[in-house]
mmCIF file of C-alpha atoms in Angstrom:
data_model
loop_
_atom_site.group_PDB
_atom_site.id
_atom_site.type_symbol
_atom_site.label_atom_id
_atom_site.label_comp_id
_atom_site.label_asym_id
_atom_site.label_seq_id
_atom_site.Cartn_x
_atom_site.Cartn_y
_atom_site.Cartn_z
ATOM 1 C CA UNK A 1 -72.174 -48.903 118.565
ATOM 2 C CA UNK A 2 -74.916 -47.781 117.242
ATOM 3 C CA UNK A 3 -76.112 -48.776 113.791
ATOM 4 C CA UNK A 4 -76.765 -46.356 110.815
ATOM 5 C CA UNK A 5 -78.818 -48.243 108.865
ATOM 6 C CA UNK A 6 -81.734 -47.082 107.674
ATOM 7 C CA UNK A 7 -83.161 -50.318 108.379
ATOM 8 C CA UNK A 8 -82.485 -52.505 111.471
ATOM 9 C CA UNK A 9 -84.007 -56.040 109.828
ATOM 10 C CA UNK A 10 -85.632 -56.388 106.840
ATOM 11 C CA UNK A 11 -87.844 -59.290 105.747
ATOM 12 C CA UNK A 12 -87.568 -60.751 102.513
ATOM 13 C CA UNK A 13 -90.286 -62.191 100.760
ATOM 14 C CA UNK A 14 -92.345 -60.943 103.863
ATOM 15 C CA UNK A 15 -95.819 -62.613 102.570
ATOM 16 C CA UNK A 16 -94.335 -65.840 102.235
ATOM 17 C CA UNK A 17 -95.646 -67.807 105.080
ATOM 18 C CA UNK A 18 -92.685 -68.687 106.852
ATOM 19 C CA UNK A 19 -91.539 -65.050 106.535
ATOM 20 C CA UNK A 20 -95.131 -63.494 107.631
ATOM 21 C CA UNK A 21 -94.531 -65.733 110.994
ATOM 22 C CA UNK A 22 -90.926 -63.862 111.677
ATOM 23 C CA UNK A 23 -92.963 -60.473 110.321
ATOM 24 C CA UNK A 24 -95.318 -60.954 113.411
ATOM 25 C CA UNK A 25 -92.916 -61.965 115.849
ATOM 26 C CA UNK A 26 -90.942 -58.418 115.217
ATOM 27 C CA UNK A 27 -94.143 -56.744 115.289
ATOM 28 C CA UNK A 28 -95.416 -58.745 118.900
ATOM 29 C CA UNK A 29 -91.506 -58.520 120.483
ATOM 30 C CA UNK A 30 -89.260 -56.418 119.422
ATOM 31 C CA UNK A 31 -88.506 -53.025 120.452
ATOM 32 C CA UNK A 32 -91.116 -50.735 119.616
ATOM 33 C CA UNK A 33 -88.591 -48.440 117.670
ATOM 34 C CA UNK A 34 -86.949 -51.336 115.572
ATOM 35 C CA UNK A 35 -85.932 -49.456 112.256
ATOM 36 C CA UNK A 36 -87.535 -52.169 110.334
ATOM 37 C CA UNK A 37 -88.866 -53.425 106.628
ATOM 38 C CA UNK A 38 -90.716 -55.537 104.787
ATOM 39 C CA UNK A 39 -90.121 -56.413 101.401
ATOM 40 C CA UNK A 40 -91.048 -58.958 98.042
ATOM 41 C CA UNK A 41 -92.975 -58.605 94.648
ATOM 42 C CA UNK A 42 -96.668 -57.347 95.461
ATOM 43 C CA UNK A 43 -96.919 -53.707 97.055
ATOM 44 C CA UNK A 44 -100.176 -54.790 97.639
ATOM 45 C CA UNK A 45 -99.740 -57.480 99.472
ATOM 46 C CA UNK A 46 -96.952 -56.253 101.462
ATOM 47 C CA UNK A 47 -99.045 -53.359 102.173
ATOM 48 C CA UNK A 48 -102.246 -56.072 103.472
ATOM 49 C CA UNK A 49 -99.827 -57.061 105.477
ATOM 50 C CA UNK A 50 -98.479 -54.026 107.119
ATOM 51 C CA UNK A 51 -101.979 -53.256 108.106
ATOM 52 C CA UNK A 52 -102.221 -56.403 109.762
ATOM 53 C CA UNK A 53 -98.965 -55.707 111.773
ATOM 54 C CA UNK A 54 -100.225 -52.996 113.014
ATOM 55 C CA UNK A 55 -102.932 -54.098 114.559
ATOM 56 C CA UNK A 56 -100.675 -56.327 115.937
ATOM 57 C CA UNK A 57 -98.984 -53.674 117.635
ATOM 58 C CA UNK A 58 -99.990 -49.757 116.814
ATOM 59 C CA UNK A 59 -97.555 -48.275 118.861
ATOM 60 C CA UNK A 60 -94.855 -49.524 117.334
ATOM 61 C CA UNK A 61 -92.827 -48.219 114.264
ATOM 62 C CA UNK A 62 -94.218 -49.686 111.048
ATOM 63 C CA UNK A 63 -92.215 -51.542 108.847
ATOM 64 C CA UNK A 64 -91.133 -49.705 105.060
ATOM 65 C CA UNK A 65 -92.112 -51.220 102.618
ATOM 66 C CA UNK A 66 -89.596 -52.348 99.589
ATOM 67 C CA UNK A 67 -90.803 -53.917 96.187
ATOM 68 C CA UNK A 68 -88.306 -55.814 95.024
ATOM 69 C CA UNK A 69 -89.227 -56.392 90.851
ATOM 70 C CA UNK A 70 -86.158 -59.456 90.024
ATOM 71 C CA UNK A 71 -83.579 -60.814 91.937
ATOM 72 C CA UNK A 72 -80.702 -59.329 90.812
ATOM 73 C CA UNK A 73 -78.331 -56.755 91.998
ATOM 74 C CA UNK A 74 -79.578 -54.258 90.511
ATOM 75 C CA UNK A 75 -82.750 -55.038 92.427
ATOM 76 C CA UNK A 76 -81.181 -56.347 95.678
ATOM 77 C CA UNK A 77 -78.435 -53.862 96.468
ATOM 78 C CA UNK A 78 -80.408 -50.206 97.508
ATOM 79 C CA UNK A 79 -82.422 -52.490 99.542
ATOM 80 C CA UNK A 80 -79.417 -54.582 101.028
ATOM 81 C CA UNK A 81 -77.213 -51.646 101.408
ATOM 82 C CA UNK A 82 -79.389 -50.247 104.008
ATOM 83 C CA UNK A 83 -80.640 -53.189 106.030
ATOM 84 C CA UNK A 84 -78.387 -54.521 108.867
ATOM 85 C CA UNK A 85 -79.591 -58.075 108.862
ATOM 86 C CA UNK A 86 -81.762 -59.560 106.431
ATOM 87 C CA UNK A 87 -83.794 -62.804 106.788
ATOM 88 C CA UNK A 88 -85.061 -64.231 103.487
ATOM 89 C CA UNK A 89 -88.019 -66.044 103.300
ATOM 90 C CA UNK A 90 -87.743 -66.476 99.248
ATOM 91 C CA UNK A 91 -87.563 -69.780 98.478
ATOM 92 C CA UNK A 92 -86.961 -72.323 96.969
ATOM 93 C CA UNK A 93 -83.341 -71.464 97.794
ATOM 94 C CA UNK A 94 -81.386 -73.371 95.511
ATOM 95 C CA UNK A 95 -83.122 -71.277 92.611
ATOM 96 C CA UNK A 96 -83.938 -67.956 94.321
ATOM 97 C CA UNK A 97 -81.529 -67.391 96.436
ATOM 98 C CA UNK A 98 -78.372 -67.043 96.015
ATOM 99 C CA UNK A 99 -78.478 -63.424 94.502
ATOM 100 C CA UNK A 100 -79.288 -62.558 97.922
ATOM 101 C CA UNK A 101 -76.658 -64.220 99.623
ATOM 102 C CA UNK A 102 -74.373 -62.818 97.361
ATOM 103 C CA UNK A 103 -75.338 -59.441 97.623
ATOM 104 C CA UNK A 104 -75.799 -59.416 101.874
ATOM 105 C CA UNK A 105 -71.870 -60.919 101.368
ATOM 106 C CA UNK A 106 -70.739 -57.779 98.919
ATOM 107 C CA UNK A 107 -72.610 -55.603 101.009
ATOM 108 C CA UNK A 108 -71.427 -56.518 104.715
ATOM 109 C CA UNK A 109 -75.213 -57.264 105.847
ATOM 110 C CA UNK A 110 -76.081 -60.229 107.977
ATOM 111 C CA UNK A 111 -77.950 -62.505 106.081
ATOM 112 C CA UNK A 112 -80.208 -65.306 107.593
ATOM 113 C CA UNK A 113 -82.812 -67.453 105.602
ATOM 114 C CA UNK A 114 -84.924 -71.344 106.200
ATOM 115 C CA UNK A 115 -83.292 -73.283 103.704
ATOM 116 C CA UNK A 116 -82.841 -77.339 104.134
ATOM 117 C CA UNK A 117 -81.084 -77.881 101.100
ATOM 118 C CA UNK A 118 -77.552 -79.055 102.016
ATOM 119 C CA UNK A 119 -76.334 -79.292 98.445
ATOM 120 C CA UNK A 120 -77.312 -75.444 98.316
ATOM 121 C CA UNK A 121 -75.521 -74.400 101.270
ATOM 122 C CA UNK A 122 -72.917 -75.991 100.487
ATOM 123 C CA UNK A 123 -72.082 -74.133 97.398
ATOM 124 C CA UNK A 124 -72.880 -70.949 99.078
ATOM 125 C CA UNK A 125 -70.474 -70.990 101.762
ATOM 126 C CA UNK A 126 -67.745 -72.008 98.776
ATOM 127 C CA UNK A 127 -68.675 -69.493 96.975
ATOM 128 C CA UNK A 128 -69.295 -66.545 99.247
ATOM 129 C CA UNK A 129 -67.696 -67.435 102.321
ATOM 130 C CA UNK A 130 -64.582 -65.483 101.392
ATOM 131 C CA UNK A 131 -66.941 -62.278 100.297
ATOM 132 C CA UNK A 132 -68.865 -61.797 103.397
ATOM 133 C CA UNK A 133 -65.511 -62.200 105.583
ATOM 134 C CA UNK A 134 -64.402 -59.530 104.102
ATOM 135 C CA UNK A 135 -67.041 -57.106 103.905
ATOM 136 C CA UNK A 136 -67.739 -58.283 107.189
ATOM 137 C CA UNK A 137 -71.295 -59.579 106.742
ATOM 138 C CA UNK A 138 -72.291 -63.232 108.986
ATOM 139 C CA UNK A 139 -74.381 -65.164 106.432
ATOM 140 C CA UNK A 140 -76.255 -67.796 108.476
ATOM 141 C CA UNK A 141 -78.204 -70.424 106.015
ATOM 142 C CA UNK A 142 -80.566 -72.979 107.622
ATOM 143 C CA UNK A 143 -81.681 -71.230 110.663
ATOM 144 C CA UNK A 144 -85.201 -73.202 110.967
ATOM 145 C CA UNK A 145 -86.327 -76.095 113.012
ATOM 146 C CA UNK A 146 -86.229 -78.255 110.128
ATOM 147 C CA UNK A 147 -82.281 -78.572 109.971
ATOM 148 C CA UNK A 148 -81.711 -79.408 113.334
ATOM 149 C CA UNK A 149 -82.016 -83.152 113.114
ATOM 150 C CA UNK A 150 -79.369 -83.259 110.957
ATOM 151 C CA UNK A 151 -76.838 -80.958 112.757
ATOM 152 C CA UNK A 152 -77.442 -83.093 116.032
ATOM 153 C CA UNK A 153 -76.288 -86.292 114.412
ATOM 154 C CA UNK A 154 -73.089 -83.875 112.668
#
């Protein structure tokens, strides 16, 4: 099926260094014609850093760019609404981010983020695990390295 989005991924929080990492790797290996955006606070540091993407890669479609002034719905949603899968490089997560887990969960988009706090994900899976079922959205916390010691023991 093919997706309608105007935006295949988005990063959020895109300078962030964690986030500028996944920023490159889309830039170095994905498909050339990944619908694609990066998003935070500073246009002008998102914009430094879509020039350095595309030296990365210049034949490959450049990323939109999305200022994003609070974290709030009001804020979140235009850009959520047309992203298929967000990754969200905001952190600390336990005080930034649940307004975007709650609005990729109203919003049916796929949400993935680098968050270690357990406490944290607990509470968001309580709280929006029901939400994203049905709007059909796969909200996947905890998706870096630094988790996995703990799941292998689980």
């Amino acid at each position: 099926m093919a997706s309608t989005e105007p935006y295949e991924i988005t990063v959020l929080g895109a300078t962030g260094w964690t986030a500028t990492i996944c920023a490159e790797h889309i830039a170095k290996t994905f498909p050339t014609t990944t619908r694609w955006c990066i998003a935070g606070r500073s246009a002008d540091k998102l914009e430094r850093l879509r020039q350095s993407l595309r030296a990365i890669n210049p034949d490959r479609l450049e990323p939109a760019i999305h200022t994003i002034p609070r974290l709030d719905a009001k804020s979140l949603d235009p850009l959520v609404v047309n992203t298929k899968v967000l990754i969200n490089g905001i952190g600390p997560y336990h005080r930034y981010g649940t307004p975007v887990v709650e609005s990729c969960a109203r919003n049916g988009t796929h949400y993935v983020d680098f968050s270690t706090k357990t406490a944290w994900i607990a509470d968001m899976i309580r709280d929006y695990h029901s939400l994203a079922k049905q709007s059909g959205a796969i909200i996947i916390p905890a998706i870096s390295g630094s988790s996995s010691p703990s799941d292998l023991v689980a």
